[in-house]
Short mmCIF file of C-alpha atoms in Angstrom, two decimals:
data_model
loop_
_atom_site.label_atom_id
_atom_site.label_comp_id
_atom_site.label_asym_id
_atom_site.label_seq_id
_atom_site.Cartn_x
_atom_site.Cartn_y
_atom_site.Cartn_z
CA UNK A 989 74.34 -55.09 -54.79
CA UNK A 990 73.41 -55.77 -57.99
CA UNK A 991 69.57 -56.13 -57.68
CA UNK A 992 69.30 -53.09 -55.13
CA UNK A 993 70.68 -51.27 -58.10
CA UNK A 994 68.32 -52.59 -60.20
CA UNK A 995 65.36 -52.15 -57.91
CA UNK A 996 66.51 -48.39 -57.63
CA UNK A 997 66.16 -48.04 -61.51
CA UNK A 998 62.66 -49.70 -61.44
CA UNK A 999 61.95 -47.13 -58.65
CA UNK A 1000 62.95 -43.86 -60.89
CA UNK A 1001 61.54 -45.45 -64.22
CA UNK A 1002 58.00 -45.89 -62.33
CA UNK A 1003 58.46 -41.48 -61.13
CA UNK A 1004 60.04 -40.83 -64.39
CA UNK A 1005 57.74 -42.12 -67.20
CA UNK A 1006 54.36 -40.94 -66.04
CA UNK A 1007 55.60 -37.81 -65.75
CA UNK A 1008 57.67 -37.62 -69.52
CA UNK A 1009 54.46 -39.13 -70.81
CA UNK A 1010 52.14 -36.44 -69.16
CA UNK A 1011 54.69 -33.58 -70.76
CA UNK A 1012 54.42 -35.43 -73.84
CA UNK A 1013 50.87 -34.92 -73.69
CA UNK A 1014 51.32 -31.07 -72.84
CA UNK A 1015 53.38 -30.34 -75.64
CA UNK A 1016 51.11 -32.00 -78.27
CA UNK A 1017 47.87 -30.40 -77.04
CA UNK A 1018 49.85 -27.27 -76.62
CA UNK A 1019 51.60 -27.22 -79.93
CA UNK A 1020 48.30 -28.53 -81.60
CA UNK A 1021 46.10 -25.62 -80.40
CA UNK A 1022 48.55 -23.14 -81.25
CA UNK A 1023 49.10 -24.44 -84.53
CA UNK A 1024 45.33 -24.51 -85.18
CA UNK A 1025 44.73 -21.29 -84.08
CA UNK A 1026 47.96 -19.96 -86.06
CA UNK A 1027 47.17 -21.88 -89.00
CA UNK A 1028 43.29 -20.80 -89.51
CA UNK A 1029 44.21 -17.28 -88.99
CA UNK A 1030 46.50 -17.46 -91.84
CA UNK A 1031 43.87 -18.48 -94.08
CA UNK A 1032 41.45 -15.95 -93.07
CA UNK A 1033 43.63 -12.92 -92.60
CA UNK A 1034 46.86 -11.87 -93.09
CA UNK A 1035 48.96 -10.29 -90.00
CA UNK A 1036 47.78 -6.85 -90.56
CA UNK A 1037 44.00 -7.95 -90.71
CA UNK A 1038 43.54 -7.31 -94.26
CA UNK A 1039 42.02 -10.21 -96.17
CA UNK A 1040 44.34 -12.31 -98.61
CA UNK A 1041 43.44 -10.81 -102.37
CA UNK A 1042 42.48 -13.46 -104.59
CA UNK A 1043 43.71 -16.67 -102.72
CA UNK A 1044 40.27 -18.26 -102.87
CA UNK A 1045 39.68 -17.77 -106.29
CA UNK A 1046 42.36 -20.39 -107.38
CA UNK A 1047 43.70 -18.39 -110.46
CA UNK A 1048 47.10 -18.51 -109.36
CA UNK A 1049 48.61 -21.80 -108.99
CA UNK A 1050 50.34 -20.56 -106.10
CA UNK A 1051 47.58 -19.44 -104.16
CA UNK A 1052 46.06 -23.17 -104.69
CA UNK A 1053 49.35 -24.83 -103.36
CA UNK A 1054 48.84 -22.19 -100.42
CA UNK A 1055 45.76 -22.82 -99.15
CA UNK A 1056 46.09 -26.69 -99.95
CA UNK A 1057 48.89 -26.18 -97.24
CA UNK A 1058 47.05 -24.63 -95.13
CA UNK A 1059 44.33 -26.81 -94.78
CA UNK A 1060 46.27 -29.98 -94.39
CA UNK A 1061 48.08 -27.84 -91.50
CA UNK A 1062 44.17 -27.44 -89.72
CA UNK A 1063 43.86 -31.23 -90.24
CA UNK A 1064 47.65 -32.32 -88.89
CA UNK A 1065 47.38 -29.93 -85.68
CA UNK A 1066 43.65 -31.30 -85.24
CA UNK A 1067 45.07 -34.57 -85.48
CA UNK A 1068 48.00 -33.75 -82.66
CA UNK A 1069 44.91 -32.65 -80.61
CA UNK A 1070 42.68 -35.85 -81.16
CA UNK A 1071 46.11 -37.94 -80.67
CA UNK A 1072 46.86 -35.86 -77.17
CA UNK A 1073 42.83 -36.73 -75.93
CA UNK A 1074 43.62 -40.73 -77.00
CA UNK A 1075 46.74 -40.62 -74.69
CA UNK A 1076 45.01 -39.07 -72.17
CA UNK A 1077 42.69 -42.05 -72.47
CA UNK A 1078 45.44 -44.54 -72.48
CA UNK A 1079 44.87 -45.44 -75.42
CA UNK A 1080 47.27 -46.89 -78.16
CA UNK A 1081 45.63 -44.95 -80.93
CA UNK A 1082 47.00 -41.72 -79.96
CA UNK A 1083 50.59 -42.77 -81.09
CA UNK A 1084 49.06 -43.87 -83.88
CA UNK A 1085 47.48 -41.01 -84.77
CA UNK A 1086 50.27 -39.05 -83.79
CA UNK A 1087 52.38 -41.03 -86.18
CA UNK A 1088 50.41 -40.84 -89.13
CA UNK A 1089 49.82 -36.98 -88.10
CA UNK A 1090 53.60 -36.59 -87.97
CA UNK A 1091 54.15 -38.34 -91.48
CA UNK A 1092 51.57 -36.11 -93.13
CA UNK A 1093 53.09 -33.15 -91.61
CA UNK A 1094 56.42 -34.10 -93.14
CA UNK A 1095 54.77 -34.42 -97.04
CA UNK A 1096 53.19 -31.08 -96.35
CA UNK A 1097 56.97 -29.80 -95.63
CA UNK A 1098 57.94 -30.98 -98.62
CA UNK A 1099 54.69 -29.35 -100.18
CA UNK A 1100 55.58 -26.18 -98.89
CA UNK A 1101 59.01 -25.58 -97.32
CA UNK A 1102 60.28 -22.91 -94.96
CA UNK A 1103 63.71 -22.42 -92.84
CA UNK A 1104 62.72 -24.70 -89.68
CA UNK A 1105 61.98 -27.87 -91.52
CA UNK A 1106 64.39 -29.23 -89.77
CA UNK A 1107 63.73 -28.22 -86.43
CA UNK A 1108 60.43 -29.24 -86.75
CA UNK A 1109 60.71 -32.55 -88.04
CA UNK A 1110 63.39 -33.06 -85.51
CA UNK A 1111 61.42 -31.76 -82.49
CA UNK A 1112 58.08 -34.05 -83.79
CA UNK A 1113 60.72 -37.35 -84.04
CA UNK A 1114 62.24 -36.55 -80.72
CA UNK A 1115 58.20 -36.01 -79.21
CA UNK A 1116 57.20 -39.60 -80.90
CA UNK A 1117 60.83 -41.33 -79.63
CA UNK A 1118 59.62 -40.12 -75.77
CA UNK A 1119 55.62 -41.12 -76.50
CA UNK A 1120 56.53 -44.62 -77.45
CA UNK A 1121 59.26 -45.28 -74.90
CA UNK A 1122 56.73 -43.72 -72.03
CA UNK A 1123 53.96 -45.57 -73.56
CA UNK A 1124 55.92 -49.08 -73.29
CA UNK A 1125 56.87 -48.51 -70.21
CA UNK A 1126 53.08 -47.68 -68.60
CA UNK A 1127 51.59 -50.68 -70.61
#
């Protein structure tokens, strides 16, 4: 009784984890492309279209600390991308990646806070907690 129910676990881990790792996947190309795209429209134009007045010219501190932020968000969400192609490659570097990706986006957080820190940082934790288990389990 005992190993039939065991075999039966086996049997939905080996349905289950290919498929949480492929919508772990998903979500970090998905949420890296829209970050990128949100993120370098920022720091061309504003919502409206009209060009940011004097953010490149660095004579405001704040407008340094902005752009700094900005940047390191292109990087970070490029980095979820590159991660995303390594997984899909099978390839341990992508949690890597991911991870040091994840640690930099929590600095920049701190760098430059909003309201959903939280969220955020929970969501990306939650995302690396499933890549690792679905990764262990496929290797």
């Amino acid at each position: 009784m005992e190993n039939k129910l065991q075999q039966e676990i086996k049997e939905i881990q080996k349905s289950v984890t290919p498929f949480i790792f492929r919508v772990v996947i998903i979500i970090t190309i998905v949420g890296g492309v829209l970050g990128l795209l949100f993120f370098t429209s920022v720091l061309f134009f504003r919502i409206d279209g009209s060009n940011f007045p004097g953010y490149f010219q660095y004579k405001d501190p704040k407008g340094i600390v902005f752009t700094t932020f900005l940047v390191l968000q292109i990087l970070i969400h490029a980095g979820f991308i590159f991660s995303a192609i390594q997984l899909i490659k099978n390839k341990k570097a992508g949690v890597y990646i991911y991870t040091i990706c994840f640690i930099l986006f929590i600095i920049s957080r701190l760098y430059y806070s909003e309201s959903f820190v939280f969220i955020e940082i929970f969501s990306g934790i939650v995302l690396l907690f499933l890549m690792v288990l679905s990764w262990k389990k496929l290797n």
